[in-house]
Short mmCIF file of C-alpha atoms in Angstrom, two decimals:
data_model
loop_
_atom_site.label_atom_id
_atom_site.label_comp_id
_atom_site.label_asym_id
_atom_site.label_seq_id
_atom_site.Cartn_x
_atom_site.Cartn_y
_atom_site.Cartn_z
CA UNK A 1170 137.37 309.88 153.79
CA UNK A 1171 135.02 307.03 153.23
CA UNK A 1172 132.32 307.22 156.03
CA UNK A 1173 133.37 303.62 158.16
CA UNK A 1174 137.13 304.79 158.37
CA UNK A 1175 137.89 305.15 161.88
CA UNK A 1176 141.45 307.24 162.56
CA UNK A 1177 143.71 305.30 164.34
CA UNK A 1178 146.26 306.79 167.04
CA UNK A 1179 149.30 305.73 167.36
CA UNK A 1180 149.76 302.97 170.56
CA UNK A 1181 145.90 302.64 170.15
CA UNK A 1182 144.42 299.58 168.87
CA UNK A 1183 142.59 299.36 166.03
CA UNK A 1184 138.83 298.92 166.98
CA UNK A 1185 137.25 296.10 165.57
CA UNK A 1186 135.85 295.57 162.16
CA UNK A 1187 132.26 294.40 161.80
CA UNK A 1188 132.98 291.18 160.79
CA UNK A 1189 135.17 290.70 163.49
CA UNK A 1190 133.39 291.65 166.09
CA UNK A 1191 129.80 289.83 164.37
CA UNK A 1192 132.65 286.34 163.83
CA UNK A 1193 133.04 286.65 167.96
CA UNK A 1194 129.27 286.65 168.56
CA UNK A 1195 128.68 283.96 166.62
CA UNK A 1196 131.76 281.94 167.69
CA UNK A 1197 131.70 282.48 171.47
CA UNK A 1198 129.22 280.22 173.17
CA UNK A 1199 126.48 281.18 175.57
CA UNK A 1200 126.65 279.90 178.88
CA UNK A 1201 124.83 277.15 180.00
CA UNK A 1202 120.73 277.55 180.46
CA UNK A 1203 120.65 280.68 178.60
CA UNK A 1204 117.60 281.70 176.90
CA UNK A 1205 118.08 284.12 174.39
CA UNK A 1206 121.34 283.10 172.31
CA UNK A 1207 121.37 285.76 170.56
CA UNK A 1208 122.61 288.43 173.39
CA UNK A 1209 125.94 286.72 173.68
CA UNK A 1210 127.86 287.85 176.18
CA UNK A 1211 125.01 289.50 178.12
CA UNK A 1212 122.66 286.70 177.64
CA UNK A 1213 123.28 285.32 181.01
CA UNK A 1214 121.87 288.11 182.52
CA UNK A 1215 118.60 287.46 181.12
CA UNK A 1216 118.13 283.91 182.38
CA UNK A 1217 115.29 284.83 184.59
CA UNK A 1218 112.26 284.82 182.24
CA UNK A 1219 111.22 288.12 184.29
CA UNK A 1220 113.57 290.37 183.21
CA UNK A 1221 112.61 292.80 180.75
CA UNK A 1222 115.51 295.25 180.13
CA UNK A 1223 119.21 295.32 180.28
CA UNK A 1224 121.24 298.65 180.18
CA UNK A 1225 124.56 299.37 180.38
CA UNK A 1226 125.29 302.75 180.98
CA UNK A 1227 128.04 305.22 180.23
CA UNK A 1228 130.02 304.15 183.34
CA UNK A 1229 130.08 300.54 182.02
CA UNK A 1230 127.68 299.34 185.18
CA UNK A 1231 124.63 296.77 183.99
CA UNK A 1232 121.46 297.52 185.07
CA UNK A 1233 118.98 295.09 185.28
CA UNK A 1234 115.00 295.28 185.37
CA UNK A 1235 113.37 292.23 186.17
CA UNK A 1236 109.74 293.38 187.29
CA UNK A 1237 111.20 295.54 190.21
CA UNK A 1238 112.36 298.41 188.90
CA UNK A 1239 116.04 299.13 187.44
CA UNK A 1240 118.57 297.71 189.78
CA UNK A 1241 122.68 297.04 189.03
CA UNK A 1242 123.76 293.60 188.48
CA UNK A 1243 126.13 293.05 191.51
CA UNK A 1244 128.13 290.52 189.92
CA UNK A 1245 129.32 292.10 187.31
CA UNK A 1246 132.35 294.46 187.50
CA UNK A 1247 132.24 297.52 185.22
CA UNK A 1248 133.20 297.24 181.57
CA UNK A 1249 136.07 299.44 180.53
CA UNK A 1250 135.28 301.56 177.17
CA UNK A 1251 136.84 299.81 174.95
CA UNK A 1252 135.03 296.48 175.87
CA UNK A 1253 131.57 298.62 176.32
CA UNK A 1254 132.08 299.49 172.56
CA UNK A 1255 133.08 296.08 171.27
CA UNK A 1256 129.50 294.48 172.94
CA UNK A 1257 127.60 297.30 171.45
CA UNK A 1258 129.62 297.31 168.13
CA UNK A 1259 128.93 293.45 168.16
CA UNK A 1260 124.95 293.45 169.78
CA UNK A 1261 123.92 296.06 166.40
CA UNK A 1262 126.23 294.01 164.33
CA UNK A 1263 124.03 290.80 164.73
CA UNK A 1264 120.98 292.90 163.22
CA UNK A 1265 122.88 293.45 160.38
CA UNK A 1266 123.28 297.01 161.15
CA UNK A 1267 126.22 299.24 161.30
CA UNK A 1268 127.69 301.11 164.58
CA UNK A 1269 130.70 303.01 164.44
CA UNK A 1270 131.71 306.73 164.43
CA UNK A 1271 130.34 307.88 161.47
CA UNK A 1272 126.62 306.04 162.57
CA UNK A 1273 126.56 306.65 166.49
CA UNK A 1274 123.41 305.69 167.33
CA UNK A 1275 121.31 302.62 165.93
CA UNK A 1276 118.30 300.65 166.71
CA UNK A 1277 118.27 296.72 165.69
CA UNK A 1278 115.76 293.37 166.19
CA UNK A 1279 117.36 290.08 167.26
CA UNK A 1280 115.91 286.47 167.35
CA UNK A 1281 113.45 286.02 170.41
CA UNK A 1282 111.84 289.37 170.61
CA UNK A 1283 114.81 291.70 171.63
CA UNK A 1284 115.27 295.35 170.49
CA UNK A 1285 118.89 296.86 170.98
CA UNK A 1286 119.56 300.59 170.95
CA UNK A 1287 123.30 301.95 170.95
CA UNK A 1288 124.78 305.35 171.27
CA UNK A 1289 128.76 306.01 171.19
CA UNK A 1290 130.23 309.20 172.46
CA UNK A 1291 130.57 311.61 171.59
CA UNK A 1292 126.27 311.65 171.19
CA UNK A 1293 126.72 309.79 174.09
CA UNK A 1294 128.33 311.60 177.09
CA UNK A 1295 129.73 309.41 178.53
CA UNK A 1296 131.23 305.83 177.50
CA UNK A 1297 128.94 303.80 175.22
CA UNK A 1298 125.66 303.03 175.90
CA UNK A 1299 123.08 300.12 175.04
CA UNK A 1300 119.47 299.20 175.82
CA UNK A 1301 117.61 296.17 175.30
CA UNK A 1302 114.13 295.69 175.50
CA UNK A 1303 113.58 291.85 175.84
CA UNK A 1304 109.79 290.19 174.84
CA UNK A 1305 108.17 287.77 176.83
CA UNK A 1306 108.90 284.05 176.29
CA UNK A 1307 105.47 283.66 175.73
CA UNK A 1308 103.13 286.30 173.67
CA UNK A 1309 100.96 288.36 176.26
CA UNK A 1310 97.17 286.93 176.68
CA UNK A 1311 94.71 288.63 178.30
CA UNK A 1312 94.24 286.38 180.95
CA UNK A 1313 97.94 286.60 182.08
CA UNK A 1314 97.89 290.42 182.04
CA UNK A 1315 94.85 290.32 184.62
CA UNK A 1316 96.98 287.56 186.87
CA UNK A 1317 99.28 289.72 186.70
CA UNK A 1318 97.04 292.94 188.06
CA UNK A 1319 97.46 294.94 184.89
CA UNK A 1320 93.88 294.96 184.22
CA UNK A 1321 90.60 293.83 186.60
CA UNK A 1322 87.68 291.92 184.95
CA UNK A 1323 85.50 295.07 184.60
CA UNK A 1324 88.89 296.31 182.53
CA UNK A 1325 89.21 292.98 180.58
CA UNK A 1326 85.39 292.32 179.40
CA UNK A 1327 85.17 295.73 178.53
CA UNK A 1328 88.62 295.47 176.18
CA UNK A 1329 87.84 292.38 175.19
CA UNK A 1330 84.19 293.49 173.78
CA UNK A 1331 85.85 296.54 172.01
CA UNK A 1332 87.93 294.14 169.96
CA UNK A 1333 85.05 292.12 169.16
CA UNK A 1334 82.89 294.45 168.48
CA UNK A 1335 85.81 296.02 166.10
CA UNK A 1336 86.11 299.35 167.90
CA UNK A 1337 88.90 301.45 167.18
CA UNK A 1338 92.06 301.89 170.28
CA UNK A 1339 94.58 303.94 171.33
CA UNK A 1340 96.70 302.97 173.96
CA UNK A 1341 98.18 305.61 175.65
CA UNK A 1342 101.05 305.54 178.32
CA UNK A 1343 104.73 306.65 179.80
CA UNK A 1344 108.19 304.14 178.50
CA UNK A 1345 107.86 300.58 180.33
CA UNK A 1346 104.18 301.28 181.10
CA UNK A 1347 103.65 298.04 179.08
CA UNK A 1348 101.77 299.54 175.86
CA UNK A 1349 103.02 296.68 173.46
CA UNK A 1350 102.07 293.79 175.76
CA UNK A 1351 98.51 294.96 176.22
CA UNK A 1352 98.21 296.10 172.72
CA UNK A 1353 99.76 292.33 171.49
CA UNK A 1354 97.29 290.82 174.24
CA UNK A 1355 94.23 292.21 173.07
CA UNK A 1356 94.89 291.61 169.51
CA UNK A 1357 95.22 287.74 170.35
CA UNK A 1358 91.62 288.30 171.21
CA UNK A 1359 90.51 288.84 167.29
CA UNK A 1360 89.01 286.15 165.62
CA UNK A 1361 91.04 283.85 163.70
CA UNK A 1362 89.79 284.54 160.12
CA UNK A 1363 90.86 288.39 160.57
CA UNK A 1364 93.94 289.23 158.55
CA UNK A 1365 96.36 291.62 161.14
CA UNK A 1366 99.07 294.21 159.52
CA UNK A 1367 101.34 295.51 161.66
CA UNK A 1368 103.46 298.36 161.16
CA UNK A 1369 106.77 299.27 163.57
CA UNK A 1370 109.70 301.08 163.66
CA UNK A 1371 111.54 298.08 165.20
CA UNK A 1372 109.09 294.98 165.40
CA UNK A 1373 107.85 294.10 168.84
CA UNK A 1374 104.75 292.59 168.76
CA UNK A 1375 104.47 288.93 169.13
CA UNK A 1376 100.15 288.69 168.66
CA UNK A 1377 99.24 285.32 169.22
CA UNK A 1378 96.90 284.92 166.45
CA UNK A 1379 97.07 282.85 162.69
CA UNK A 1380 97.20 285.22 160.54
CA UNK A 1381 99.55 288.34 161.49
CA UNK A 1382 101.77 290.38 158.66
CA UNK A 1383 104.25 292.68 160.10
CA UNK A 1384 106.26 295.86 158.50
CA UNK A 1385 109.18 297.42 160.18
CA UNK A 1386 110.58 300.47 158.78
CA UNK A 1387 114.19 301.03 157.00
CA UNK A 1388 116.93 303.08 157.78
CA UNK A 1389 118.52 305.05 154.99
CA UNK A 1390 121.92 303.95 153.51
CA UNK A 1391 125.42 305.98 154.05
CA UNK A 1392 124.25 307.96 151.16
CA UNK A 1393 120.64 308.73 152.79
CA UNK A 1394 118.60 306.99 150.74
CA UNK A 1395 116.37 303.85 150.62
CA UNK A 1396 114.96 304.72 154.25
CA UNK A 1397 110.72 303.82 154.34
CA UNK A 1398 109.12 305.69 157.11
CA UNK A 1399 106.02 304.70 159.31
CA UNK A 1400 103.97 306.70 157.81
CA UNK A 1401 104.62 305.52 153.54
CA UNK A 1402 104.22 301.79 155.32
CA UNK A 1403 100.97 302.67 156.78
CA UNK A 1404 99.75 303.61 153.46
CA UNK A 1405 101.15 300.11 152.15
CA UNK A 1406 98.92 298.40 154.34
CA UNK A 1407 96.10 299.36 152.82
CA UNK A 1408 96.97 297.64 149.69
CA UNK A 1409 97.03 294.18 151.65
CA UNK A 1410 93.24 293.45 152.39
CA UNK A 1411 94.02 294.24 156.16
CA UNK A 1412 91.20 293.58 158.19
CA UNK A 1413 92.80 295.54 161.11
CA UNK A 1414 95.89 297.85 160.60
CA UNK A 1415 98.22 298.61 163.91
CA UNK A 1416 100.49 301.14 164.35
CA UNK A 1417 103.30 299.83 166.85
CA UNK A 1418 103.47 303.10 168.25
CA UNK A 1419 102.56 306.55 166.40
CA UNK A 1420 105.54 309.16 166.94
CA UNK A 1421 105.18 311.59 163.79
CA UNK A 1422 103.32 311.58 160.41
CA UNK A 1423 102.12 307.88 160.97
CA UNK A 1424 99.32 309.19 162.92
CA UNK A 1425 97.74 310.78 160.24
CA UNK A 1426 97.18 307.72 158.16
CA UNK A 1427 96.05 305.48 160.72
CA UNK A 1428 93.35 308.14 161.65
CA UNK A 1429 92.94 308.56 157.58
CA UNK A 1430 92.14 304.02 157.94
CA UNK A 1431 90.14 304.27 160.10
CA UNK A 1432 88.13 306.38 158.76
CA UNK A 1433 87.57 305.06 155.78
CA UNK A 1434 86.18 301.74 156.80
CA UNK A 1435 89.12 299.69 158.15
CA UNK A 1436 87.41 299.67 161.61
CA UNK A 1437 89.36 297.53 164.44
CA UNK A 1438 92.53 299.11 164.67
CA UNK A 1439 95.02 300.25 166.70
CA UNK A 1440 98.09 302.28 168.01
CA UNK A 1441 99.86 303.29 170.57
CA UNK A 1442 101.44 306.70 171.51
CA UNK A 1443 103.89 308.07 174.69
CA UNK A 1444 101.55 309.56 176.90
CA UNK A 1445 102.25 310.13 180.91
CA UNK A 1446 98.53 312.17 181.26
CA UNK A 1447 95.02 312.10 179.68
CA UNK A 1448 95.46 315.34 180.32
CA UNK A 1449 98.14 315.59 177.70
CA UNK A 1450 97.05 313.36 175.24
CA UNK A 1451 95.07 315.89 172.53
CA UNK A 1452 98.07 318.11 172.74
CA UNK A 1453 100.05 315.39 171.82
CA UNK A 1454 97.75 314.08 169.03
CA UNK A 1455 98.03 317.27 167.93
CA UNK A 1456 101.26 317.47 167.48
CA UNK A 1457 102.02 314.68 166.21
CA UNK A 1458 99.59 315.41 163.41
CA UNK A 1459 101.01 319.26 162.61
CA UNK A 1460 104.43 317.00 161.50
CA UNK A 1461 101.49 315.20 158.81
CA UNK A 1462 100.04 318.65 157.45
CA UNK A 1463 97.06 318.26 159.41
CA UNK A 1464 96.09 321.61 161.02
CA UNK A 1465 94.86 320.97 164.95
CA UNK A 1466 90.89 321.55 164.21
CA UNK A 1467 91.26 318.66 161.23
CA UNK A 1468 93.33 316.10 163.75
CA UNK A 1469 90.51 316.74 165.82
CA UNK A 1470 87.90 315.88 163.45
CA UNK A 1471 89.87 313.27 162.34
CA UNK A 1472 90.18 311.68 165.83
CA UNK A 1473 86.84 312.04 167.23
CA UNK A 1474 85.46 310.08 164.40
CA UNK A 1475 88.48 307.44 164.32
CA UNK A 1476 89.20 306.77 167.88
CA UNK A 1477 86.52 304.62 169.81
CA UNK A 1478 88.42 304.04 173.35
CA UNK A 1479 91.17 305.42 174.82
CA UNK A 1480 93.14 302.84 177.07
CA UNK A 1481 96.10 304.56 179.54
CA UNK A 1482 98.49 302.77 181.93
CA UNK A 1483 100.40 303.73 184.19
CA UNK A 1484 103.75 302.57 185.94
CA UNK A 1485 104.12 302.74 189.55
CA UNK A 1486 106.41 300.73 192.18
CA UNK A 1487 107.51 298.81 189.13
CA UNK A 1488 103.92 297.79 188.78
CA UNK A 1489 102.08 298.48 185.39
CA UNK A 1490 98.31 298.70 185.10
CA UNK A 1491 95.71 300.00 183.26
CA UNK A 1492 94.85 303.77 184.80
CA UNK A 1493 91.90 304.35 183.06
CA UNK A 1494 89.71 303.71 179.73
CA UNK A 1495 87.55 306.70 177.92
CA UNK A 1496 86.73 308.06 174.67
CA UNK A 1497 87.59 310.93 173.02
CA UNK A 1498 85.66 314.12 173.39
CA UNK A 1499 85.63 317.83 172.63
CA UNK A 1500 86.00 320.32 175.57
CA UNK A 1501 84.37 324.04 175.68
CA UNK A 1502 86.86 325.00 174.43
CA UNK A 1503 87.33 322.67 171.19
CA UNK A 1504 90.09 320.97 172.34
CA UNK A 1505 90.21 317.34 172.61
CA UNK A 1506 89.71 315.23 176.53
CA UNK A 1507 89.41 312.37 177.48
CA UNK A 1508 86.26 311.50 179.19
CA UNK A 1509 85.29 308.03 181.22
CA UNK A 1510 83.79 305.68 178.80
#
């Protein structure tokens, strides 16, 4: 049975094809004043240039998070399955990406900085569900993030000097803590002549800056092969004169070459990495680089003499800021802290 067949029951409708459901994106017009096209039938619900997520969960109820915290959107009734998995069929669709029984769960880039995630039951437990993670209109700059209260001026001229003094960073906090907008900000601060590589899993960052080159990873074909990992791109970057390579966000292997660039003279770059505690994060590091080969006394090497600041936010009352900035050290008991810097 070819892997896209999709039984059909008898009195049930057959679901959609791809190019049916991709024609009726294309075809149906936004409403009026709609910024972001490409969401079709949800892009009304991101008018309001503050709203950062959309989720629809397995209930068929929209949630909406427009700087506030997650909250439903009142106006709209409940979708009923079938019409939950025809927008989430059609949203992956428009990335050129496959969703359907045999591929439950995928992860696609649209036009104007959105990222779409999709699950379909059975992985998901309930009916489908879809997230999307919506940029900024505008790239991040420092100076909006401190109008904003993520950061204070001791915060920003110390930042700020780290970049142009090409110090090393890791930027370290919980989901929606707002990692990539700081990250993006900050590296608007380089000077023009630098040459930035980027490397994601889905591209996010919109750097406000001449010269950026982004890499996004690949997903394997139906036959599981053709897929290029974070980590093999990191490794690619070195072959393009970077002056600063910049890990999206390090969630396996990856970690282990950015720690291996920066340590051998590619000094100015950066990552991020899903950490809720300071506390946490040489566990984590750790971790992450056991899935590289690294054994926990050579990630520590490795990341004392890589990492120059540590930078971790927090999220609280829908508010993110910056919680604290240090630098890597060893405790009594070899393990690595964070100390202030």
């Amino acid at each position: 049975m070819p892997p896209s067949f999709v039984p059909v029951r008898p009195g049930r409708p057959a679901p959609p094809t791809l190019v049916e459901t991709q024609r009726a994106v294309e075809e149906t017009p936004p409403p009026a004043g709609v910024r972001l096209p490409a969401l079709g039938a949800l892009a009304e619900f991101a008018v309001d240039p503050a709203v950062t997520d959309l989720l629809l969960d397995g209930h068929g109820v929209l949630w909406r998070d427009a700087g506030g915290g997650v909250q439903p959107v009142a106006d709209l009734p409940p979708l009923a399955p079938d019409e939950a998995r025809r927008l989430a069929v059609a949203l992956i669709a428009a990335g050129d990406r496959h969703l359907d029984d045999a591929t439950p769960c995928a992860d696609v880039r649209l036009p104007g900085g959105i990222r779409v995630h999709a699950v379909l039951p059975p992985v998901s437990t309930g009916g489908p569900l879809v997230s999307v993670r919506i940029a900024a209109a505008e790239p991040w700059r420092v100076d909006r993030l401190v109008a904003a209260g993520m950061l204070d001026e001791a915060e920003r001229a110390l930042l700020t000097a780290a970049v142009h003094e090409r110090r090393n960073l890791l930027i370290c906090g919980p989901a929606g803590s707002g990692k990539t907008s700081l990250l993006a900000a900050l590296l608007a601060e380089a000077p023009g002549h630098e040459r930035i590589v980027t490397v994601e899993d889905v591209a996010e960052l919109r750097i406000d800056h001449p010269h950026v080159v982004g890499l996004e990873t690949r997903q394997p074909n139906a036959d599981g092969a053709g897929g290029i990992g974070l980590a093999a791109l990191v490794r690619e970057t070195l072959r393009m004169r970077p002056d600063r390579v910049v890990v999206g966000e390090c969630r396996g292997a990856e970690v282990v070459e950015l720690l291996s660039a920066m340590n051998t003279g590619h000094d100015g770059g950066a990552g991020t990495i899903h950490c809720a505690d300071p506390a946490g994060l040489g566990a984590r590091l750790e971790a992450l680089g056991a899935l590289g080969g690294l054994s926990p006394h050579a990630l520590r090497a490795q990341a004392l003499a890589a990492i120059d600041l540590v930078v971790q936010l927090e999220r609280r009352d829908g508010k993110r800021r910056v919680a604290a900035v240090g630098r890597l050290a060893a405790g009594s008991d070899g393990s690595l802290c964070v100390v202030p810097a």
